[in-house]
Short mmCIF file of C-alpha atoms in Angstrom, two decimals:
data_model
loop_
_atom_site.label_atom_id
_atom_site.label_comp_id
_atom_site.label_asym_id
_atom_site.label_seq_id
_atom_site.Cartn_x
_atom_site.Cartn_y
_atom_site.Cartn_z
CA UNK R 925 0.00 0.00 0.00
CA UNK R 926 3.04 2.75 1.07
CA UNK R 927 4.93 1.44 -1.94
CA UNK R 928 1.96 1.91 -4.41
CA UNK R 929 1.04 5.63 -2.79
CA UNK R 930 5.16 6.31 -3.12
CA UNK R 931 4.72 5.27 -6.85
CA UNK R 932 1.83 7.62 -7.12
CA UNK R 933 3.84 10.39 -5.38
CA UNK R 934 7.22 10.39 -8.27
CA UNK R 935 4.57 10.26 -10.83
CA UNK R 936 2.57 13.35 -9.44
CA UNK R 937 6.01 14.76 -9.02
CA UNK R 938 7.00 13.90 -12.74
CA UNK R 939 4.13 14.96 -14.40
CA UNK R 940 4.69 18.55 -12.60
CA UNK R 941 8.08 19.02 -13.40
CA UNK R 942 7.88 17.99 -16.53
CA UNK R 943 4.81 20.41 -16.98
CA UNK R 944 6.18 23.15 -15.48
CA UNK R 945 9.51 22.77 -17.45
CA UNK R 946 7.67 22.56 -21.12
CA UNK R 947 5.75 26.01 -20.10
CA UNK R 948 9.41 27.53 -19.51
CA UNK R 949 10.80 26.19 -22.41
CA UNK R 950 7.53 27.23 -24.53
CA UNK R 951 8.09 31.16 -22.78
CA UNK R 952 11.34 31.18 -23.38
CA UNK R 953 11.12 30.00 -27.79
CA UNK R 954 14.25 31.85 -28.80
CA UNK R 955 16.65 30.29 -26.82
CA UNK R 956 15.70 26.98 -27.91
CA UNK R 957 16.10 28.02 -31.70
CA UNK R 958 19.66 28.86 -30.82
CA UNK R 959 21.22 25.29 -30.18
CA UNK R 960 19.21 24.31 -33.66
CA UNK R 961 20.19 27.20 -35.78
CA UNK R 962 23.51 26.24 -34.61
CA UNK R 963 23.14 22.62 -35.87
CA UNK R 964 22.40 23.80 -38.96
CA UNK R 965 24.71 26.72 -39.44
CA UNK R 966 27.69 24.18 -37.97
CA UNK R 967 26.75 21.12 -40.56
CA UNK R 968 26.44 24.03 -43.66
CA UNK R 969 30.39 24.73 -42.84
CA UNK R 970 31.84 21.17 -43.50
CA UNK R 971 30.79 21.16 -47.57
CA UNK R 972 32.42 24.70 -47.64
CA UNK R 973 35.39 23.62 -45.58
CA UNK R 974 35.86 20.30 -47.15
CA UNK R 975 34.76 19.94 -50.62
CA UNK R 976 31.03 20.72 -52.30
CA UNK R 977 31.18 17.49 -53.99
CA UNK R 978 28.41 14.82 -53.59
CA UNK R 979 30.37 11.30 -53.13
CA UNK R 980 33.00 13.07 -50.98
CA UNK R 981 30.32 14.68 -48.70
CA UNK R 982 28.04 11.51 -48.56
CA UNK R 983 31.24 9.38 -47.16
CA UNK R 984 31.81 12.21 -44.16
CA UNK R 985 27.81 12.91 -43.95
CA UNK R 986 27.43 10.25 -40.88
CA UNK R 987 30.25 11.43 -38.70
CA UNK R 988 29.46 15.28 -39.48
CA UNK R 989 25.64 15.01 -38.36
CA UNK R 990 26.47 12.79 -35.23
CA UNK R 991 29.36 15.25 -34.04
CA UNK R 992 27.13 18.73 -34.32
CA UNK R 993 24.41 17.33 -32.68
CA UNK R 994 26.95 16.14 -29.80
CA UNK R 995 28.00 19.72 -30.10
CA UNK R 996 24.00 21.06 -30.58
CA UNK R 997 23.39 19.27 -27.53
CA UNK R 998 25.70 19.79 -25.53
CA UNK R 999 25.32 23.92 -25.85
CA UNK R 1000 21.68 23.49 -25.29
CA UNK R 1001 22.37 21.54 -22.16
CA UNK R 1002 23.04 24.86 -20.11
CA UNK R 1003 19.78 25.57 -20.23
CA UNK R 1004 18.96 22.15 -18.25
CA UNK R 1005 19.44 23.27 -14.68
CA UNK R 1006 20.79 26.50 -14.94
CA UNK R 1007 18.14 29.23 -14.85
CA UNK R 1008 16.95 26.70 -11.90
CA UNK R 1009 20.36 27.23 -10.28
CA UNK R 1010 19.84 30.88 -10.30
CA UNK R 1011 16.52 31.49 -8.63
CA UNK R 1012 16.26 29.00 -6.19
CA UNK R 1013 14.15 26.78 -7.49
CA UNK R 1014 16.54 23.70 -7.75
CA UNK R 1015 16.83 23.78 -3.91
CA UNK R 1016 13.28 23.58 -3.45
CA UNK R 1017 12.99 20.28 -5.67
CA UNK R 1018 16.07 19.25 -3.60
CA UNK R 1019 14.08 20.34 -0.52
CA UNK R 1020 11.07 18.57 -1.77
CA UNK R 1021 9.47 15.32 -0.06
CA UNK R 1022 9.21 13.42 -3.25
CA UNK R 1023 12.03 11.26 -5.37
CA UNK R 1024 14.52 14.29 -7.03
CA UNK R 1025 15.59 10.63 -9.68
CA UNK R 1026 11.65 11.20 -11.16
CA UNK R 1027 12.27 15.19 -10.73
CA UNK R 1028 15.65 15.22 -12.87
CA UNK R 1029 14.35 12.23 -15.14
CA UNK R 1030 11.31 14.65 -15.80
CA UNK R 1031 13.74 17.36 -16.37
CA UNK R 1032 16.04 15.50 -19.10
CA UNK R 1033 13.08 14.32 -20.74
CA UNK R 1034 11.84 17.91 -21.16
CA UNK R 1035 15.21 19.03 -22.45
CA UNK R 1036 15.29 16.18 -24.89
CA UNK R 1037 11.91 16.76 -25.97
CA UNK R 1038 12.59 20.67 -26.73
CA UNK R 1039 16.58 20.19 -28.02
CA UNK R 1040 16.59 16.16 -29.24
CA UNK R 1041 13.30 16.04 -31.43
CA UNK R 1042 13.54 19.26 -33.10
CA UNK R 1043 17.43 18.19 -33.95
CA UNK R 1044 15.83 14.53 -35.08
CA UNK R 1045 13.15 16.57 -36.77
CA UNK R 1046 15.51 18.93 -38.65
CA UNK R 1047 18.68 15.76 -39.55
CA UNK R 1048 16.98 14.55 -43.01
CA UNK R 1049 17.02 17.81 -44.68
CA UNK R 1050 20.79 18.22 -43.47
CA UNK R 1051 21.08 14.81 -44.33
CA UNK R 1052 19.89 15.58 -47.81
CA UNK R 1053 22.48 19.01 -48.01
CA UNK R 1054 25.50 16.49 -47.00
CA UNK R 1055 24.28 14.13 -50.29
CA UNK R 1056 23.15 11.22 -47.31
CA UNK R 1057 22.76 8.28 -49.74
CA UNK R 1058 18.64 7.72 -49.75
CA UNK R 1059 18.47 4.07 -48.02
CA UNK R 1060 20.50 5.51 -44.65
CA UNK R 1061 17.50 7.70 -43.91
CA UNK R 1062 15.54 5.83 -41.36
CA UNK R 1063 18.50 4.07 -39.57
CA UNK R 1064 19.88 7.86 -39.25
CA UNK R 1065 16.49 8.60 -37.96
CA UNK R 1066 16.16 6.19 -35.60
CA UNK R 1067 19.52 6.42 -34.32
CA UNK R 1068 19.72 9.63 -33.32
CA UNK R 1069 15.79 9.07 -31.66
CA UNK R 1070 18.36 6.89 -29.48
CA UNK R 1071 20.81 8.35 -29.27
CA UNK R 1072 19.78 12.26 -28.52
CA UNK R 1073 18.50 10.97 -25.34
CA UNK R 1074 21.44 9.14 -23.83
CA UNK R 1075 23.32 12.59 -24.95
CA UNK R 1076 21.00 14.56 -22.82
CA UNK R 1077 20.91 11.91 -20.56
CA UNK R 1078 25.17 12.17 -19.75
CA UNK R 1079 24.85 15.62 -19.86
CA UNK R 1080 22.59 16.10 -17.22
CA UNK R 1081 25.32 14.47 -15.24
CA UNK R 1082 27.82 17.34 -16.17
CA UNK R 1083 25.64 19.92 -15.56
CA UNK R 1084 24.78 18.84 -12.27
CA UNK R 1085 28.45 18.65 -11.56
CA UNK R 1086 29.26 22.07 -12.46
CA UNK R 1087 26.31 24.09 -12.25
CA UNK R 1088 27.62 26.15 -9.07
CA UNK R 1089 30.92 26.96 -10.96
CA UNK R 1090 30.89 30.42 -12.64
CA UNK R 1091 32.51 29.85 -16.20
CA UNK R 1092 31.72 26.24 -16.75
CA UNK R 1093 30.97 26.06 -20.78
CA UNK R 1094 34.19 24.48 -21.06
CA UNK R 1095 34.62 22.26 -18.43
CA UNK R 1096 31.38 20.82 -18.94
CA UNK R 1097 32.52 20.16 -22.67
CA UNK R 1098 35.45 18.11 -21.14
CA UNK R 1099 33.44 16.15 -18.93
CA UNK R 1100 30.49 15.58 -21.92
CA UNK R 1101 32.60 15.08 -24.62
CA UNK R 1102 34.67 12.19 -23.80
CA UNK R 1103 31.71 10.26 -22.13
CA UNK R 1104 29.77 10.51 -25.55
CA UNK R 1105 32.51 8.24 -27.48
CA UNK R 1106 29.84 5.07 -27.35
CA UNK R 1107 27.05 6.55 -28.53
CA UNK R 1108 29.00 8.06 -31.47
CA UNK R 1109 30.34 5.31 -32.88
CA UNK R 1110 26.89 2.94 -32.47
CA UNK R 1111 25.31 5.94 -34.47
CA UNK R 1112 28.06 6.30 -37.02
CA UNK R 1113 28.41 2.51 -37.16
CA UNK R 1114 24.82 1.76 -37.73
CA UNK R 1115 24.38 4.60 -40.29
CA UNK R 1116 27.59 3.25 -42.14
CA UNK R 1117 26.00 -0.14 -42.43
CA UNK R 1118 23.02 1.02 -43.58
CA UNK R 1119 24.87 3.02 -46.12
CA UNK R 1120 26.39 -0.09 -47.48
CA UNK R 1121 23.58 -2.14 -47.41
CA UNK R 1122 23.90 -4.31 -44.33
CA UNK R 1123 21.48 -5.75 -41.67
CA UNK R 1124 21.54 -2.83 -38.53
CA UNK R 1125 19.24 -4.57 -36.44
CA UNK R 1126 22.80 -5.41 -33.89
CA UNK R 1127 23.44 -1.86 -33.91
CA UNK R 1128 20.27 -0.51 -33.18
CA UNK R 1129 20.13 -2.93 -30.21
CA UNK R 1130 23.62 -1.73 -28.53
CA UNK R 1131 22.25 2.11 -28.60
CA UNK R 1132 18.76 0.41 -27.11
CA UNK R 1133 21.05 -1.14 -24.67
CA UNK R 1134 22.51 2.13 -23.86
CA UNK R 1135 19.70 4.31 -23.36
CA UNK R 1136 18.19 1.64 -21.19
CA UNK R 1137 21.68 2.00 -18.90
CA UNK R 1138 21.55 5.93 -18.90
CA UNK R 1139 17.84 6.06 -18.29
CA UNK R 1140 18.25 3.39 -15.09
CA UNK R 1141 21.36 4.99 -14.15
CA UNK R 1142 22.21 8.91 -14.90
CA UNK R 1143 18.97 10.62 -13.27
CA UNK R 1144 20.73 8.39 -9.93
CA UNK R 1145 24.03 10.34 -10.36
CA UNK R 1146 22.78 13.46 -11.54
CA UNK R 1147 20.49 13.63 -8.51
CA UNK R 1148 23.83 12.79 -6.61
CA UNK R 1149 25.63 15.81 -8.03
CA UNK R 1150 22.49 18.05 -7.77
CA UNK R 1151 22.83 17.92 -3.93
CA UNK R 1152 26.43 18.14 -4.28
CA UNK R 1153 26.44 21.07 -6.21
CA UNK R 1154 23.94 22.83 -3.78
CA UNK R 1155 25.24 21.90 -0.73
CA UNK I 254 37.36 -5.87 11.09
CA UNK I 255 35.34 -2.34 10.48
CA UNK I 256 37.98 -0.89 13.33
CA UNK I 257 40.71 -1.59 11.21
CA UNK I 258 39.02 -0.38 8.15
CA UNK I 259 37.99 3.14 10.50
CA UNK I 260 41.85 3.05 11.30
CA UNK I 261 42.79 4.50 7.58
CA UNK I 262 40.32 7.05 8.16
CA UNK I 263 42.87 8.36 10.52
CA UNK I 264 45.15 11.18 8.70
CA UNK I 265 47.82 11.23 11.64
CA UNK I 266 47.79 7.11 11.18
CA UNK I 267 48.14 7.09 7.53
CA UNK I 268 51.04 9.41 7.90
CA UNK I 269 52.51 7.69 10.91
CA UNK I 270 52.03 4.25 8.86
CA UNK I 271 53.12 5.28 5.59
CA UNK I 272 56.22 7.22 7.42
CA UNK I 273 57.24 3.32 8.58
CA UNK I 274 56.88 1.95 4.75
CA UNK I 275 57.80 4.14 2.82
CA UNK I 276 61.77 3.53 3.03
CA UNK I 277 60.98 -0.60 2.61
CA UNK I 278 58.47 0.28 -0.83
CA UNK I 279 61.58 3.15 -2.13
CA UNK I 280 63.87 0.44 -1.84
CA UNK I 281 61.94 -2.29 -3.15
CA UNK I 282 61.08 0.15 -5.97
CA UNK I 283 64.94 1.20 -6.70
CA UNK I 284 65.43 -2.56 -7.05
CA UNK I 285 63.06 -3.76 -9.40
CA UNK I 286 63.31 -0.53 -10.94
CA UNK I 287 67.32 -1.07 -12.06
CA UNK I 288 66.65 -4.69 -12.66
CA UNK I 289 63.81 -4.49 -14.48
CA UNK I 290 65.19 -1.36 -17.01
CA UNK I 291 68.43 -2.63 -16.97
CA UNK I 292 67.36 -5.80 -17.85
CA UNK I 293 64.52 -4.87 -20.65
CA UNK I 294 66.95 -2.48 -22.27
CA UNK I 295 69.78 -4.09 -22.51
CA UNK I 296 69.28 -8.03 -21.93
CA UNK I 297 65.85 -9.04 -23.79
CA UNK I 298 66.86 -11.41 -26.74
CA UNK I 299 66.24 -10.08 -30.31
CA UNK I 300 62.69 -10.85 -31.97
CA UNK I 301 62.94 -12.72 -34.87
CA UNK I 302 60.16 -10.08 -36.55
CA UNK I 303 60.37 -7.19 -33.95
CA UNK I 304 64.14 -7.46 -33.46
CA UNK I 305 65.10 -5.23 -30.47
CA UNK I 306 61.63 -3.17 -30.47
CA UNK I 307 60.34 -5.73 -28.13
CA UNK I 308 62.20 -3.87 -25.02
CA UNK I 309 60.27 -0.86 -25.96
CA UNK I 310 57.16 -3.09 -25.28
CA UNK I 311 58.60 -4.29 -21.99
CA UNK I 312 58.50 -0.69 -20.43
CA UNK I 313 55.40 0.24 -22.51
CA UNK I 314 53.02 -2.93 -21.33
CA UNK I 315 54.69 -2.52 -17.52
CA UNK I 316 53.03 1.18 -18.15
CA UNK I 317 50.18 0.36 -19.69
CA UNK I 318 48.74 -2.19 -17.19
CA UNK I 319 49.18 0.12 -14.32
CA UNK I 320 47.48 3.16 -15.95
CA UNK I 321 44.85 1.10 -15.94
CA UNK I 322 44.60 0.85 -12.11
CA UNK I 323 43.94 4.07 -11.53
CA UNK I 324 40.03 4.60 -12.62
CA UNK I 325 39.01 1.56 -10.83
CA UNK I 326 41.25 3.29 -7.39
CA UNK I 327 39.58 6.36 -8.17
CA UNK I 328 35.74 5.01 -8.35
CA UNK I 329 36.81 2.79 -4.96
CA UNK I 330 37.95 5.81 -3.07
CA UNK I 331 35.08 7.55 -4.51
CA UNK I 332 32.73 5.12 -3.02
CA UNK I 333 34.53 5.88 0.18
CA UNK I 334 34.38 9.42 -0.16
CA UNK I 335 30.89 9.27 -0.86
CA UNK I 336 29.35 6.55 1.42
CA UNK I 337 31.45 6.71 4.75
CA UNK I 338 32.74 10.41 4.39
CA UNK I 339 36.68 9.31 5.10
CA UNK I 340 38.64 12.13 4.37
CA UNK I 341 41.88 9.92 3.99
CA UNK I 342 39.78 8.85 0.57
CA UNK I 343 39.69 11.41 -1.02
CA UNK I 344 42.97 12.71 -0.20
CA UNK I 345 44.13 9.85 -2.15
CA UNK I 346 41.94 10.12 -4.82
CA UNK I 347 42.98 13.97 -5.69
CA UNK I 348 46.76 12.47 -5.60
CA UNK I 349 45.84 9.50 -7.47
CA UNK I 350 44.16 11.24 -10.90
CA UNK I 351 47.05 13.74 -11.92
CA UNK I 352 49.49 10.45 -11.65
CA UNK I 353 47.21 8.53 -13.50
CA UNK I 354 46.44 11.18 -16.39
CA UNK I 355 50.73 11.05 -16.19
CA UNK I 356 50.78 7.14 -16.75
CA UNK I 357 48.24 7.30 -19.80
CA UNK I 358 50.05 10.36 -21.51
CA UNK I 359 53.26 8.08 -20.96
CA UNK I 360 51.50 4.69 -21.90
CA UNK I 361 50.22 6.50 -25.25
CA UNK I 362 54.06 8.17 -25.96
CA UNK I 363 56.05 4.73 -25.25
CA UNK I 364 53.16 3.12 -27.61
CA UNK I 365 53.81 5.91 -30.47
CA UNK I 366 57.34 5.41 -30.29
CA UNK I 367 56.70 1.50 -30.75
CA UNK I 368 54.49 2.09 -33.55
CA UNK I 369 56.67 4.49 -34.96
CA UNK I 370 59.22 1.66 -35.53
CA UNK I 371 56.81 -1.30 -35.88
CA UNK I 372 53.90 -0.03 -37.83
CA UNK I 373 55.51 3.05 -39.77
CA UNK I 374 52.99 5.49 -37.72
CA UNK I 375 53.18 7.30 -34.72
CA UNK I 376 49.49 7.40 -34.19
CA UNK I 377 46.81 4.62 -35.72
CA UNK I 378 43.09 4.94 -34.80
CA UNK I 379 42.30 1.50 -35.53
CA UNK I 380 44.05 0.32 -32.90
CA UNK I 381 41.78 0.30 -29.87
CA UNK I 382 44.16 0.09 -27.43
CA UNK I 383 45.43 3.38 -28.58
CA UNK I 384 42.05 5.20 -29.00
CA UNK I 385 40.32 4.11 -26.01
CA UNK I 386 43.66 5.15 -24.00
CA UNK I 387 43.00 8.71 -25.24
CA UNK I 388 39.48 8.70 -23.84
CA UNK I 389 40.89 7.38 -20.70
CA UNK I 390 43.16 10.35 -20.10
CA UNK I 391 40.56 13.02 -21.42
CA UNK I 392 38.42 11.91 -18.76
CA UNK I 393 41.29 11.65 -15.81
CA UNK I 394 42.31 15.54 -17.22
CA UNK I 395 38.53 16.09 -16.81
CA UNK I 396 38.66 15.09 -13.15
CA UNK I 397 41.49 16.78 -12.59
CA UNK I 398 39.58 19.77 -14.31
CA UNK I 399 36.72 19.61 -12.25
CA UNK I 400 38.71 19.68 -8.80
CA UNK I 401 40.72 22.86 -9.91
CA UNK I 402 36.99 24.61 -11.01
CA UNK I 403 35.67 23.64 -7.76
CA UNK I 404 36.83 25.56 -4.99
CA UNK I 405 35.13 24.53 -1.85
CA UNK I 406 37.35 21.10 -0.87
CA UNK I 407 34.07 19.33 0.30
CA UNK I 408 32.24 20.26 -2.88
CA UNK I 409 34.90 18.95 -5.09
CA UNK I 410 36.04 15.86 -2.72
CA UNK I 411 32.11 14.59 -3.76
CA UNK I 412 31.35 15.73 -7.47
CA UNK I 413 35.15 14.43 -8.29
CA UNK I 414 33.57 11.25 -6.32
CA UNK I 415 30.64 10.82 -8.76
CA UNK I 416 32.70 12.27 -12.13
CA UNK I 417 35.22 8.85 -11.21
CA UNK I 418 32.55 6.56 -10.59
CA UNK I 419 30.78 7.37 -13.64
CA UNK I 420 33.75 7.51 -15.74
CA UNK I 421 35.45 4.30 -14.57
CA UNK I 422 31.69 2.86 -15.80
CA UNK I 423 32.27 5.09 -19.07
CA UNK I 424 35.89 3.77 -19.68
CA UNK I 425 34.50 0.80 -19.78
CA UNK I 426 32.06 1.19 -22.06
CA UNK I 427 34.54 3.02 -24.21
CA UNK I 428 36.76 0.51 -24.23
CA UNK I 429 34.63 -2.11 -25.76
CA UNK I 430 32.83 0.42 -28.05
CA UNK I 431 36.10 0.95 -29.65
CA UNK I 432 36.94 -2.54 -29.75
CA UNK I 433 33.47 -3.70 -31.28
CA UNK I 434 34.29 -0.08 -34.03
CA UNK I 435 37.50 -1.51 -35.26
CA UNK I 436 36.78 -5.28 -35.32
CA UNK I 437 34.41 -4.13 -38.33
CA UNK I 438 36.66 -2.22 -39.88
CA UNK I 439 39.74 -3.95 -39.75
CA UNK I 440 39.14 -7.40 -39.00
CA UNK I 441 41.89 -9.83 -37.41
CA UNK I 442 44.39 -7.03 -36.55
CA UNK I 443 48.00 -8.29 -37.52
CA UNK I 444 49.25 -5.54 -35.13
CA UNK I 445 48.38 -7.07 -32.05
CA UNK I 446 50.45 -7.09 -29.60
CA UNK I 447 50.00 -10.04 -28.09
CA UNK I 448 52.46 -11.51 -30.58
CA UNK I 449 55.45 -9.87 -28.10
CA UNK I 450 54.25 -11.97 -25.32
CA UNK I 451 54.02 -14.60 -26.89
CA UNK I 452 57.92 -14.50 -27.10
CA UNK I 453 58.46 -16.92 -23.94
CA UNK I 454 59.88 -16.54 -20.23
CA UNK I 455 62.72 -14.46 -21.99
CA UNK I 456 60.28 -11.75 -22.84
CA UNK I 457 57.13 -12.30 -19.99
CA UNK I 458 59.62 -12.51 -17.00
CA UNK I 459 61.27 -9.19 -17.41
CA UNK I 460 57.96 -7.72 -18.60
CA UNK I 461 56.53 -8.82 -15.01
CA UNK I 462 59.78 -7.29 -12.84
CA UNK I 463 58.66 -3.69 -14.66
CA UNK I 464 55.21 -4.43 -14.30
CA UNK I 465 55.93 -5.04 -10.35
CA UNK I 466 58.13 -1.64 -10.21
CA UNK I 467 55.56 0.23 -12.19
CA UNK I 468 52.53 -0.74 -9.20
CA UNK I 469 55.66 -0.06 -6.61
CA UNK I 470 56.29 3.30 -8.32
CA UNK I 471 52.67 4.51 -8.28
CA UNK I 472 52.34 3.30 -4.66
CA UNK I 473 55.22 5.41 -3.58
CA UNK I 474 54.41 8.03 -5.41
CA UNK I 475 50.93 8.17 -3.87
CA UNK I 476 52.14 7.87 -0.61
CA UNK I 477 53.89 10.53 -0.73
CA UNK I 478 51.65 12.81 -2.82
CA UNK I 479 48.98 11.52 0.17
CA UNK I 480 51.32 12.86 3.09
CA UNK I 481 52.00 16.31 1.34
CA UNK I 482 48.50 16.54 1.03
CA UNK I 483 47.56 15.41 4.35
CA UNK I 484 50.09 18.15 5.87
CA UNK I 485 48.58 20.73 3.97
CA UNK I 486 44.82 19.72 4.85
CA UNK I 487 45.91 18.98 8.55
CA UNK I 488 47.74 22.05 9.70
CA UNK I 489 45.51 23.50 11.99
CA UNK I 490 45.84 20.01 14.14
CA UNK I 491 48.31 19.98 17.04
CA UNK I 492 49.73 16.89 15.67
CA UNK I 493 50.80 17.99 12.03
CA UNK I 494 51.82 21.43 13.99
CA UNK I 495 54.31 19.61 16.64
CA UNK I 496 55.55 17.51 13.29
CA UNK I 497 56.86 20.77 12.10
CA UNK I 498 58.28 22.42 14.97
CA UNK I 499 59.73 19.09 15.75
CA UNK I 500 61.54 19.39 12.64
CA UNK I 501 62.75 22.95 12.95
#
């Protein structure tokens, strides 16, 4: 019975926070057009860096989506616990009687849902401008619907780390960065075999694999580092 | 057995302790140390493929293998640190990540210099050995990184807690990611070095004495990073205080 009603609780708890944190996101539009814009402005620099040529750009079109959406990501991920940070509001979900792992999980899934779709949303017409070969499409699709979320998911962990420090843009990019190795090379793997024609299915079920670890396991340690961070 | 293990949460016993051991590990060290150089430089027999690279590999797998102790030491004290609040843990873990981040940057420059000879190429990413060393030492300098941001000791004793726990998970997972990324690409790799050890005693039993100095060197080297650091955390106390008059 006290189980069941604790159950009921993180859910309450989950569906608030996550409520409440779609309504800021929806007030504040502009800053989430920023992390996308950048996407796209970021991928639109490789054919005029490298080479405007079609077979050239489809070879490199994989790794160049997967790393500016690392990068997309990871400058959206600021906006995860920060303005929280600033006005007190993180210490009263800290404060709070309910779970902070369904609190935080509710919080990550808002940020992906704001910063991961819209990037999953916006990847086949980039896909298309970096001459993606046509039958890579839905595995590129579906592997960054994976994969965006274990991003967010690791960075949550960062940002809980540093969100007390002053300057942290960078050290939360050395923290982030390295950590998102894995995912990377599932999605560029699994793209690549679709590319040349090959099953994916393997693929696919390592990045399942590793959103089902992040989702189990980084709200925990993020939650950790949340009351670390405030004390 | 939980009084001995509250015993090393003792600074003043750690240093009185490691003060008795020290000389016995320096000397142990110095020994295998000469042997163990001495005898990979100079003695190992020439590979019939490899010829005399192979005592490059002796110092580089001794290195190697210890760098990598030093996540799983990290994520231990961490635990420590973050479960029983022993300040003796964490003193060793801030010691134990700039020495580790040391050991990788030398594990991946003996390697190079290796390859260099061996492979005709200083750096190869389809070796996974070599990449997933890299992500090991970005994520010990991001430790390290994250200790330096963090000003308040307590505050950076537990989020450096939680960064090693969840990297030594990460490294991990790296490590196998990059394995299961190059056995697509470049299936069977002929550059595996396995095929040193597989050279005999002549090769394996000098490649053990630097392994053994290697674990004695980071132990000293620990210990004494730990005692600096416990004098600096300690000075207020009357014991650390009397220490230093004492040696006036």
């Amino acid at each position: 019975m006290q189980e069941t009603q604790l159950l009921a609780n993180g859910f309450s708890a989950f569906a608030a926070t996550l409520k409440r944190d779609l309504l800021v996101a929806f007030k504040r539009r502009n800053d989430l057009l920023n992390p996308l814009m950048f996407f796209f402005i970021v991928v639109s620099l490789f054919p005029i860096g490298i080479t405007p040529e079609r077979e050239a750009l489809a070879e490199i079109a994989v790794g160049v989506l997967w790393v500016c959406a690392l990068l997309a990501s990871l400058l959206s991920l600021d906006n995860l616990y920060r303005s929280d940070f600033e006005d007190g509001s993180l210490e009263l979900l800290i404060l709070s009687p309910h779970s902070l792992y369904f609190m935080v999980l509710a919080k990550i899934l808002s940020h992906w849902l704001v910063s991961g779709v819209p990037l999953v949303l916006l990847s086949p017409i980039l896909g298309y401008m970096l001459a993606l070969p046509e039958e890579a499409y839905p595995t590129m699709i579906i592997t960054l619907i994976l994969g965006t979320p274990v991003l967010s998911l690791l960075g949550s962990i960062g940002v809980a780390l540093t969100v007390s420090l002053g300057s942290r843009g960078l050290i939360l990019a050395m923290i982030i960065l390295p950590m998102s190795v894995p995912v990377l090379i599932a999605g560029t793997l699994a793209v690549g075999q679709a590319v040349t024609g090959n099953p994916v299915g393997g693929h696919l079920a390592i990045m399942g694999a590793m959103l089902a670890m992040a989702v189990s396991m980084a709200p925990l340690a993020s939650a950790a580092a949340l009351r670390i961070s405030i004390n | 057995m939980w009084q001995w293990f509250h015993r090393w949460g003792s600074p003043k016993w750690f240093y009185d302790l490691s003060g008795r051991w020290l000389p016995w590990l320096t000397g142990a060290l110095i020994l295998f140390l000469v042997v163990g150089v001495v005898w990979a430089l100079l003695f190992v027999p020439q590979d019939y493929q490899q010829s005399y690279t192979t005592r490059i590999l002796v110092v580089h797998v001794a290195v190697a293998s210890t760098s990598l102790a030093f996540f799983p030491i990290m994520a231990v004290a961490g635990t420590i640190t973050l479960v029983w609040k022993m300040k003796m843990a964490d003193m060793v873990a801030k010691t134990v990540a700039p020495l580790g981040a040391w050991f990788s940057a030398l594990t991946l420059a003996s390697g190079s210099i290796w390859g260099s000879v061996m492979w005709g190429t200083w750096w190869e990413w389809s070796d996974s050995r070599l990449t997933s060393m890299l992500f090991q030492f970005f994520l010990l300098i991001s430790v390290i990184s994250l200790r330096s941001a963090l000003n308040d000791s307590e505050t950076a004793a537990k989020a450096c807690a939680v960064l090693s726990i969840v990297g030594c998970v990460n490294v991990v997972i790296i490590k196998y990611s990059v394995e299961w990324w190059n056995t697509l690409h470049q299936p069977a790799s002929a550059l595996s070095m396995n095929s040193g050890s597989a050279n005999g005693p002549a090769f394996w039993v000098p490649t053990l004495v630097m392994v053994i100095a290697m674990y004695l060197l980071m132990a000293v080297h620990v210990m004494m990073a730990t005692r600096n650091e416990i004098l600096r955390r300690e000075s207020r106390s009357q014991w650390v205080q009397d220490l230093v008059l004492a040696a006036k």
